[in-house]
mmCIF file of N, CA and C in Angstrom:
data_model
loop_
_atom_site.group_PDB
_atom_site.id
_atom_site.type_symbol
_atom_site.label_atom_id
_atom_site.label_comp_id
_atom_site.label_asym_id
_atom_site.label_seq_id
_atom_site.Cartn_x
_atom_site.Cartn_y
_atom_site.Cartn_z
ATOM 1 N N MET A 186 -165.886 -22.553 30.642
ATOM 2 C CA MET A 186 -166.436 -21.223 30.586
ATOM 3 C C MET A 186 -167.935 -21.327 30.779
ATOM 4 N N GLU A 187 -168.449 -20.447 31.600
ATOM 5 C CA GLU A 187 -169.877 -20.449 31.896
ATOM 6 C C GLU A 187 -170.487 -19.106 31.516
ATOM 7 N N LEU A 188 -171.638 -19.168 30.844
ATOM 8 C CA LEU A 188 -172.421 -17.975 30.530
ATOM 9 C C LEU A 188 -173.579 -17.902 31.504
ATOM 10 N N LEU A 189 -173.796 -16.736 32.087
ATOM 11 C CA LEU A 189 -174.915 -16.522 33.002
ATOM 12 C C LEU A 189 -175.744 -15.366 32.466
ATOM 13 N N ARG A 190 -176.953 -15.681 32.038
ATOM 14 C CA ARG A 190 -177.827 -14.664 31.444
ATOM 15 C C ARG A 190 -178.496 -13.837 32.531
ATOM 16 N N VAL A 191 -178.451 -12.528 32.336
ATOM 17 C CA VAL A 191 -178.960 -11.565 33.308
ATOM 18 C C VAL A 191 -180.172 -10.873 32.706
ATOM 19 N N GLY A 192 -181.298 -10.960 33.385
ATOM 20 C CA GLY A 192 -182.450 -10.188 32.918
ATOM 21 C C GLY A 192 -183.642 -11.054 32.589
ATOM 22 N N PRO A 193 -184.668 -10.395 32.183
ATOM 23 C CA PRO A 193 -184.750 -8.975 31.863
ATOM 24 C C PRO A 193 -184.696 -8.102 33.119
ATOM 25 N N LEU A 194 -184.257 -6.873 32.910
ATOM 26 C CA LEU A 194 -184.156 -5.885 33.981
ATOM 27 C C LEU A 194 -185.017 -4.679 33.620
ATOM 28 N N PRO A 195 -185.373 -3.858 34.609
ATOM 29 C CA PRO A 195 -186.144 -2.647 34.309
ATOM 30 C C PRO A 195 -185.406 -1.740 33.317
ATOM 31 N N GLU A 196 -186.159 -0.935 32.589
ATOM 32 C CA GLU A 196 -185.565 -0.024 31.604
ATOM 33 C C GLU A 196 -184.837 1.151 32.248
ATOM 34 N N GLU A 197 -185.314 1.631 33.373
ATOM 35 C CA GLU A 197 -184.708 2.785 34.047
ATOM 36 C C GLU A 197 -183.415 2.323 34.725
ATOM 37 N N PRO A 198 -182.279 2.988 34.488
ATOM 38 C CA PRO A 198 -180.989 2.517 34.981
ATOM 39 C C PRO A 198 -180.901 2.300 36.489
ATOM 40 N N LEU A 199 -181.407 3.224 37.290
ATOM 41 C CA LEU A 199 -181.316 3.062 38.740
ATOM 42 C C LEU A 199 -182.130 1.861 39.205
ATOM 43 N N ALA A 200 -183.309 1.686 38.645
ATOM 44 C CA ALA A 200 -184.146 0.532 38.992
ATOM 45 C C ALA A 200 -183.492 -0.766 38.527
ATOM 46 N N ALA A 201 -182.863 -0.740 37.352
ATOM 47 C CA ALA A 201 -182.187 -1.931 36.846
ATOM 48 C C ALA A 201 -181.009 -2.316 37.739
ATOM 49 N N ALA A 202 -180.224 -1.325 38.146
ATOM 50 C CA ALA A 202 -179.086 -1.599 39.028
ATOM 51 C C ALA A 202 -179.556 -2.158 40.364
ATOM 52 N N ALA A 203 -180.618 -1.579 40.916
ATOM 53 C CA ALA A 203 -181.151 -2.059 42.194
ATOM 54 C C ALA A 203 -181.652 -3.491 42.062
ATOM 55 N N ASP A 204 -182.353 -3.798 40.973
ATOM 56 C CA ASP A 204 -182.862 -5.148 40.739
ATOM 57 C C ASP A 204 -181.710 -6.133 40.585
ATOM 58 N N PHE A 205 -180.689 -5.752 39.828
ATOM 59 C CA PHE A 205 -179.525 -6.616 39.655
ATOM 60 C C PHE A 205 -178.880 -6.931 40.996
ATOM 61 N N HIS A 206 -178.619 -5.894 41.788
ATOM 62 C CA HIS A 206 -177.917 -6.093 43.055
ATOM 63 C C HIS A 206 -178.746 -6.860 44.078
ATOM 64 N N SER A 207 -180.049 -6.674 44.085
ATOM 65 C CA SER A 207 -180.867 -7.360 45.089
ATOM 66 C C SER A 207 -181.290 -8.762 44.662
ATOM 67 N N ARG A 208 -181.585 -8.953 43.390
ATOM 68 C CA ARG A 208 -182.164 -10.220 42.948
ATOM 69 C C ARG A 208 -181.158 -11.137 42.257
ATOM 70 N N ILE A 209 -180.263 -10.580 41.469
ATOM 71 C CA ILE A 209 -179.399 -11.400 40.620
ATOM 72 C C ILE A 209 -178.002 -11.595 41.201
ATOM 73 N N LEU A 210 -177.452 -10.569 41.827
ATOM 74 C CA LEU A 210 -176.088 -10.643 42.347
ATOM 75 C C LEU A 210 -175.859 -11.818 43.302
ATOM 76 N N PRO A 211 -176.782 -12.148 44.219
ATOM 77 C CA PRO A 211 -176.527 -13.306 45.082
ATOM 78 C C PRO A 211 -176.301 -14.602 44.296
ATOM 79 N N GLY A 212 -177.029 -14.799 43.210
ATOM 80 C CA GLY A 212 -176.825 -15.981 42.374
ATOM 81 C C GLY A 212 -175.499 -15.950 41.637
ATOM 82 N N VAL A 213 -175.094 -14.770 41.197
ATOM 83 C CA VAL A 213 -173.796 -14.617 40.534
ATOM 84 C C VAL A 213 -172.680 -14.963 41.517
ATOM 85 N N GLU A 214 -172.782 -14.443 42.723
ATOM 86 C CA GLU A 214 -171.758 -14.729 43.734
ATOM 87 C C GLU A 214 -171.744 -16.204 44.112
ATOM 88 N N ALA A 215 -172.900 -16.841 44.170
ATOM 89 C CA ALA A 215 -172.947 -18.279 44.454
ATOM 90 C C ALA A 215 -172.289 -19.072 43.328
ATOM 91 N N THR A 216 -172.522 -18.657 42.099
ATOM 92 C CA THR A 216 -171.904 -19.322 40.950
ATOM 93 C C THR A 216 -170.389 -19.181 41.003
ATOM 94 N N LEU A 217 -169.902 -17.984 41.295
ATOM 95 C CA LEU A 217 -168.458 -17.773 41.411
ATOM 96 C C LEU A 217 -167.886 -18.523 42.605
ATOM 97 N N GLY A 218 -168.598 -18.521 43.717
ATOM 98 C CA GLY A 218 -168.150 -19.248 44.897
ATOM 99 C C GLY A 218 -168.099 -20.748 44.670
ATOM 100 N N GLY A 219 -168.912 -21.226 43.724
ATOM 101 C CA GLY A 219 -168.924 -22.643 43.376
ATOM 102 C C GLY A 219 -167.821 -23.040 42.414
ATOM 103 N N GLY A 220 -167.016 -22.089 41.989
ATOM 104 C CA GLY A 220 -165.858 -22.405 41.165
ATOM 105 C C GLY A 220 -165.963 -22.055 39.696
ATOM 106 N N ALA A 221 -166.996 -21.349 39.275
ATOM 107 C CA ALA A 221 -167.091 -20.961 37.864
ATOM 108 C C ALA A 221 -165.916 -20.060 37.499
ATOM 109 N N ASP A 222 -165.156 -20.462 36.488
ATOM 110 C CA ASP A 222 -164.006 -19.667 36.052
ATOM 111 C C ASP A 222 -163.605 -20.118 34.655
ATOM 112 N N PRO A 223 -163.760 -19.282 33.668
ATOM 113 C CA PRO A 223 -164.274 -17.918 33.713
ATOM 114 C C PRO A 223 -165.799 -17.878 33.679
ATOM 115 N N LEU A 224 -166.340 -16.764 34.130
ATOM 116 C CA LEU A 224 -167.782 -16.521 34.100
ATOM 117 C C LEU A 224 -168.036 -15.293 33.240
ATOM 118 N N THR A 225 -168.965 -15.426 32.313
ATOM 119 C CA THR A 225 -169.364 -14.300 31.475
ATOM 120 C C THR A 225 -170.836 -14.019 31.706
ATOM 121 N N LEU A 226 -171.131 -12.818 32.182
ATOM 122 C CA LEU A 226 -172.514 -12.379 32.342
ATOM 123 C C LEU A 226 -173.014 -11.887 30.992
ATOM 124 N N VAL A 227 -174.258 -12.220 30.667
ATOM 125 C CA VAL A 227 -174.855 -11.800 29.400
ATOM 126 C C VAL A 227 -176.038 -10.899 29.712
ATOM 127 N N PHE A 228 -175.878 -9.610 29.420
ATOM 128 C CA PHE A 228 -176.943 -8.631 29.603
ATOM 129 C C PHE A 228 -177.667 -8.430 28.279
ATOM 130 N N LEU A 229 -178.975 -8.241 28.343
ATOM 131 C CA LEU A 229 -179.719 -7.822 27.164
ATOM 132 C C LEU A 229 -179.326 -6.388 26.832
ATOM 133 N N PRO A 230 -179.429 -5.990 25.560
ATOM 134 C CA PRO A 230 -179.070 -4.615 25.205
ATOM 135 C C PRO A 230 -179.850 -3.599 26.036
ATOM 136 N N GLY A 231 -179.152 -2.555 26.425
ATOM 137 C CA GLY A 231 -179.760 -1.489 27.213
ATOM 138 C C GLY A 231 -179.279 -0.142 26.719
ATOM 139 N N ASP A 232 -179.980 0.877 27.111
ATOM 140 C CA ASP A 232 -179.604 2.246 26.790
ATOM 141 C C ASP A 232 -178.199 2.527 27.321
ATOM 142 N N HIS A 233 -177.513 3.505 26.723
ATOM 143 C CA HIS A 233 -176.143 3.832 27.147
ATOM 144 C C HIS A 233 -176.061 4.204 28.629
ATOM 145 N N GLU A 234 -177.167 4.614 29.219
ATOM 146 C CA GLU A 234 -177.160 4.993 30.639
ATOM 147 C C GLU A 234 -176.932 3.798 31.562
ATOM 148 N N HIS A 235 -177.041 2.575 31.054
ATOM 149 C CA HIS A 235 -176.816 1.368 31.859
ATOM 150 C C HIS A 235 -175.334 0.986 31.927
ATOM 151 N N ARG A 236 -174.534 1.519 31.020
ATOM 152 C CA ARG A 236 -173.140 1.085 30.925
ATOM 153 C C ARG A 236 -172.361 1.269 32.226
ATOM 154 N N GLY A 237 -172.537 2.391 32.893
ATOM 155 C CA GLY A 237 -171.754 2.675 34.095
ATOM 156 C C GLY A 237 -171.967 1.671 35.206
ATOM 157 N N TRP A 238 -173.221 1.380 35.546
ATOM 158 C CA TRP A 238 -173.458 0.456 36.651
ATOM 159 C C TRP A 238 -173.087 -0.969 36.261
ATOM 160 N N ARG A 239 -173.283 -1.328 35.001
ATOM 161 C CA ARG A 239 -172.920 -2.684 34.568
ATOM 162 C C ARG A 239 -171.408 -2.881 34.631
ATOM 163 N N LEU A 240 -170.663 -1.917 34.130
ATOM 164 C CA LEU A 240 -169.204 -2.003 34.179
ATOM 165 C C LEU A 240 -168.708 -2.039 35.618
ATOM 166 N N ALA A 241 -169.250 -1.189 36.478
ATOM 167 C CA ALA A 241 -168.831 -1.170 37.889
ATOM 168 C C ALA A 241 -169.110 -2.507 38.566
ATOM 169 N N ALA A 242 -170.252 -3.116 38.276
ATOM 170 C CA ALA A 242 -170.589 -4.408 38.879
ATOM 171 C C ALA A 242 -169.606 -5.485 38.432
ATOM 172 N N VAL A 243 -169.310 -5.533 37.139
ATOM 173 C CA VAL A 243 -168.391 -6.547 36.619
ATOM 174 C C VAL A 243 -166.979 -6.333 37.164
ATOM 175 N N GLN A 244 -166.527 -5.089 37.213
ATOM 176 C CA GLN A 244 -165.194 -4.818 37.754
ATOM 177 C C GLN A 244 -165.105 -5.198 39.228
ATOM 178 N N SER A 245 -166.142 -4.904 39.995
ATOM 179 C CA SER A 245 -166.149 -5.252 41.422
ATOM 180 C C SER A 245 -166.129 -6.760 41.617
ATOM 181 N N LEU A 246 -166.907 -7.481 40.817
ATOM 182 C CA LEU A 246 -166.907 -8.944 40.905
ATOM 183 C C LEU A 246 -165.538 -9.508 40.534
ATOM 184 N N ALA A 247 -164.920 -8.966 39.503
ATOM 185 C CA ALA A 247 -163.599 -9.452 39.086
ATOM 186 C C ALA A 247 -162.561 -9.247 40.187
ATOM 187 N N ARG A 248 -162.616 -8.105 40.855
ATOM 188 C CA ARG A 248 -161.673 -7.864 41.962
ATOM 189 C C ARG A 248 -161.961 -8.793 43.138
ATOM 190 N N ALA A 249 -163.234 -8.950 43.475
ATOM 191 C CA ALA A 249 -163.604 -9.737 44.654
ATOM 192 C C ALA A 249 -163.310 -11.225 44.480
ATOM 193 N N TYR A 250 -163.398 -11.734 43.255
ATOM 194 C CA TYR A 250 -163.257 -13.171 43.043
ATOM 195 C C TYR A 250 -161.979 -13.556 42.301
ATOM 196 N N ALA A 251 -161.030 -12.630 42.177
ATOM 197 C CA ALA A 251 -159.742 -12.959 41.559
ATOM 198 C C ALA A 251 -159.106 -14.101 42.347
ATOM 199 N N PRO A 252 -158.464 -15.028 41.710
ATOM 200 C CA PRO A 252 -158.029 -15.031 40.321
ATOM 201 C C PRO A 252 -159.069 -15.542 39.315
ATOM 202 N N SER A 253 -160.282 -15.865 39.756
ATOM 203 C CA SER A 253 -161.321 -16.210 38.782
ATOM 204 C C SER A 253 -161.557 -15.019 37.866
ATOM 205 N N ARG A 254 -161.916 -15.305 36.632
ATOM 206 C CA ARG A 254 -162.152 -14.236 35.660
ATOM 207 C C ARG A 254 -163.645 -14.016 35.484
ATOM 208 N N VAL A 255 -164.060 -12.752 35.501
ATOM 209 C CA VAL A 255 -165.457 -12.358 35.331
ATOM 210 C C VAL A 255 -165.510 -11.249 34.287
ATOM 211 N N ASN A 256 -166.338 -11.448 33.278
ATOM 212 C CA ASN A 256 -166.553 -10.441 32.248
ATOM 213 C C ASN A 256 -168.039 -10.387 31.942
ATOM 214 N N ALA A 257 -168.434 -9.429 31.124
ATOM 215 C CA ALA A 257 -169.832 -9.329 30.704
ATOM 216 C C ALA A 257 -169.896 -8.906 29.247
ATOM 217 N N VAL A 258 -170.933 -9.392 28.579
ATOM 218 C CA VAL A 258 -171.249 -8.944 27.230
ATOM 219 C C VAL A 258 -172.677 -8.425 27.241
ATOM 220 N N GLU A 259 -172.976 -7.581 26.260
ATOM 221 C CA GLU A 259 -174.319 -7.022 26.117
ATOM 222 C C GLU A 259 -174.779 -7.302 24.694
ATOM 223 N N SER A 260 -175.781 -8.196 24.552
ATOM 224 C CA SER A 260 -176.262 -8.545 23.223
ATOM 225 C C SER A 260 -177.494 -9.429 23.337
ATOM 226 N N ASP A 261 -178.260 -9.467 22.247
ATOM 227 C CA ASP A 261 -179.323 -10.456 22.114
ATOM 228 C C ASP A 261 -179.079 -11.318 20.877
ATOM 229 N N ASP A 262 -177.882 -11.229 20.316
ATOM 230 C CA ASP A 262 -177.481 -11.985 19.135
ATOM 231 C C ASP A 262 -176.727 -13.231 19.601
ATOM 232 N N GLU A 263 -177.364 -14.396 19.454
ATOM 233 C CA GLU A 263 -176.776 -15.632 19.987
ATOM 234 C C GLU A 263 -175.427 -15.969 19.355
ATOM 235 N N ALA A 264 -175.271 -15.723 18.053
ATOM 236 C CA ALA A 264 -173.986 -16.009 17.405
ATOM 237 C C ALA A 264 -172.884 -15.105 17.961
ATOM 238 N N ALA A 265 -173.200 -13.837 18.171
ATOM 239 C CA ALA A 265 -172.212 -12.907 18.728
ATOM 240 C C ALA A 265 -171.860 -13.285 20.162
ATOM 241 N N ILE A 266 -172.861 -13.683 20.944
ATOM 242 C CA ILE A 266 -172.619 -14.096 22.331
ATOM 243 C C ILE A 266 -171.716 -15.324 22.364
ATOM 244 N N ALA A 267 -172.003 -16.306 21.512
ATOM 245 C CA ALA A 267 -171.192 -17.525 21.470
ATOM 246 C C ALA A 267 -169.756 -17.213 21.052
ATOM 247 N N ALA A 268 -169.595 -16.363 20.035
ATOM 248 C CA ALA A 268 -168.245 -16.011 19.576
ATOM 249 C C ALA A 268 -167.472 -15.268 20.661
ATOM 250 N N ALA A 269 -168.125 -14.324 21.317
ATOM 251 C CA ALA A 269 -167.460 -13.585 22.396
ATOM 252 C C ALA A 269 -167.122 -14.513 23.553
ATOM 253 N N GLY A 270 -168.017 -15.443 23.861
ATOM 254 C CA GLY A 270 -167.752 -16.403 24.929
ATOM 255 C C GLY A 270 -166.525 -17.249 24.642
ATOM 256 N N ARG A 271 -166.401 -17.712 23.396
ATOM 257 C CA ARG A 271 -165.212 -18.493 23.022
ATOM 258 C C ARG A 271 -163.948 -17.653 23.138
ATOM 259 N N TRP A 272 -164.036 -16.408 22.663
ATOM 260 C CA TRP A 272 -162.862 -15.531 22.726
ATOM 261 C C TRP A 272 -162.465 -15.262 24.172
ATOM 262 N N LEU A 273 -163.443 -14.940 25.018
ATOM 263 C CA LEU A 273 -163.140 -14.648 26.422
ATOM 264 C C LEU A 273 -162.586 -15.874 27.142
ATOM 265 N N ALA A 274 -163.076 -17.067 26.806
ATOM 266 C CA ALA A 274 -162.564 -18.286 27.437
ATOM 267 C C ALA A 274 -161.083 -18.479 27.124
ATOM 268 N N ALA A 275 -160.673 -18.088 25.930
ATOM 269 C CA ALA A 275 -159.278 -18.264 25.521
ATOM 270 C C ALA A 275 -158.382 -17.095 25.934
ATOM 271 N N ALA A 276 -158.965 -15.970 26.285
ATOM 272 C CA ALA A 276 -158.193 -14.762 26.622
ATOM 273 C C ALA A 276 -157.920 -14.746 28.123
ATOM 274 N N GLU A 277 -156.909 -15.480 28.526
ATOM 275 C CA GLU A 277 -156.674 -15.726 29.949
ATOM 276 C C GLU A 277 -156.335 -14.490 30.765
ATOM 277 N N GLY A 278 -155.919 -13.414 30.159
ATOM 278 C CA GLY A 278 -155.585 -12.208 30.911
ATOM 279 C C GLY A 278 -156.713 -11.193 30.987
ATOM 280 N N VAL A 279 -157.861 -11.510 30.408
ATOM 281 C CA VAL A 279 -158.957 -10.544 30.335
ATOM 282 C C VAL A 279 -159.956 -10.804 31.457
ATOM 283 N N THR A 280 -160.185 -9.795 32.294
ATOM 284 C CA THR A 280 -161.186 -9.892 33.353
ATOM 285 C C THR A 280 -161.673 -8.482 33.702
ATOM 286 N N GLY A 281 -162.893 -8.413 34.208
ATOM 287 C CA GLY A 281 -163.456 -7.128 34.611
ATOM 288 C C GLY A 281 -163.908 -6.261 33.451
ATOM 289 N N GLN A 282 -164.178 -6.864 32.293
ATOM 290 C CA GLN A 282 -164.537 -6.098 31.103
ATOM 291 C C GLN A 282 -166.031 -6.206 30.795
ATOM 292 N N PHE A 283 -166.586 -5.135 30.241
ATOM 293 C CA PHE A 283 -167.975 -5.083 29.777
ATOM 294 C C PHE A 283 -167.930 -4.792 28.282
ATOM 295 N N LEU A 284 -168.395 -5.749 27.478
ATOM 296 C CA LEU A 284 -168.256 -5.654 26.031
ATOM 297 C C LEU A 284 -169.618 -5.611 25.342
ATOM 298 N N PRO A 285 -170.043 -4.448 24.864
ATOM 299 C CA PRO A 285 -171.262 -4.393 24.052
ATOM 300 C C PRO A 285 -170.958 -5.027 22.691
ATOM 301 N N LEU A 286 -171.807 -5.939 22.247
ATOM 302 C CA LEU A 286 -171.567 -6.652 20.997
ATOM 303 C C LEU A 286 -172.505 -6.158 19.908
ATOM 304 N N ASP A 287 -171.994 -6.138 18.690
ATOM 305 C CA ASP A 287 -172.795 -5.782 17.524
ATOM 306 C C ASP A 287 -172.554 -6.856 16.477
ATOM 307 N N GLY A 288 -173.362 -7.880 16.502
ATOM 308 C CA GLY A 288 -173.186 -8.995 15.584
ATOM 309 C C GLY A 288 -173.679 -8.718 14.182
ATOM 310 N N THR A 289 -174.339 -7.581 13.946
ATOM 311 C CA THR A 289 -174.865 -7.319 12.611
ATOM 312 C C THR A 289 -174.173 -6.164 11.915
ATOM 313 N N GLY A 290 -173.644 -5.201 12.646
ATOM 314 C CA GLY A 290 -173.101 -4.023 11.997
ATOM 315 C C GLY A 290 -171.596 -3.942 11.974
ATOM 316 N N ALA A 291 -170.927 -4.800 12.695
ATOM 317 C CA ALA A 291 -169.481 -4.678 12.824
ATOM 318 C C ALA A 291 -168.732 -5.616 11.894
ATOM 319 N N GLY A 292 -169.429 -6.345 11.071
ATOM 320 C CA GLY A 292 -168.774 -7.295 10.189
ATOM 321 C C GLY A 292 -169.101 -8.709 10.607
ATOM 322 N N ALA A 293 -168.425 -9.646 10.008
ATOM 323 C CA ALA A 293 -168.694 -11.060 10.273
ATOM 324 C C ALA A 293 -168.330 -11.423 11.708
ATOM 325 N N VAL A 294 -169.139 -12.294 12.299
ATOM 326 C CA VAL A 294 -168.841 -12.808 13.634
ATOM 327 C C VAL A 294 -167.749 -13.846 13.489
ATOM 328 N N LEU A 295 -166.679 -13.694 14.241
ATOM 329 C CA LEU A 295 -165.539 -14.612 14.144
ATOM 330 C C LEU A 295 -165.840 -15.932 14.786
#
């Protein structure tokens, strides 16, 4: 399982999506083309307005690179990121998902 950290990105959603697609997406595709499976993108927390483009990007990557698995998490909590990464690595049927993580308010990190 490979974690690929994304960002920082601009605060404005349209600018962030444009930056992701122009600057970061080629590296993500190269990583997937090199055989990364599963791949989990790690986004820094963003306003709720970022959810749509992030989910669409992850779903598109999952479709384009199937049967490789591609998911994303949103967090700056290293323990939550590590726990989610372990869970996603073991969840062989999960792909194309965007998971906002709350390592402090949702209870203990598994």
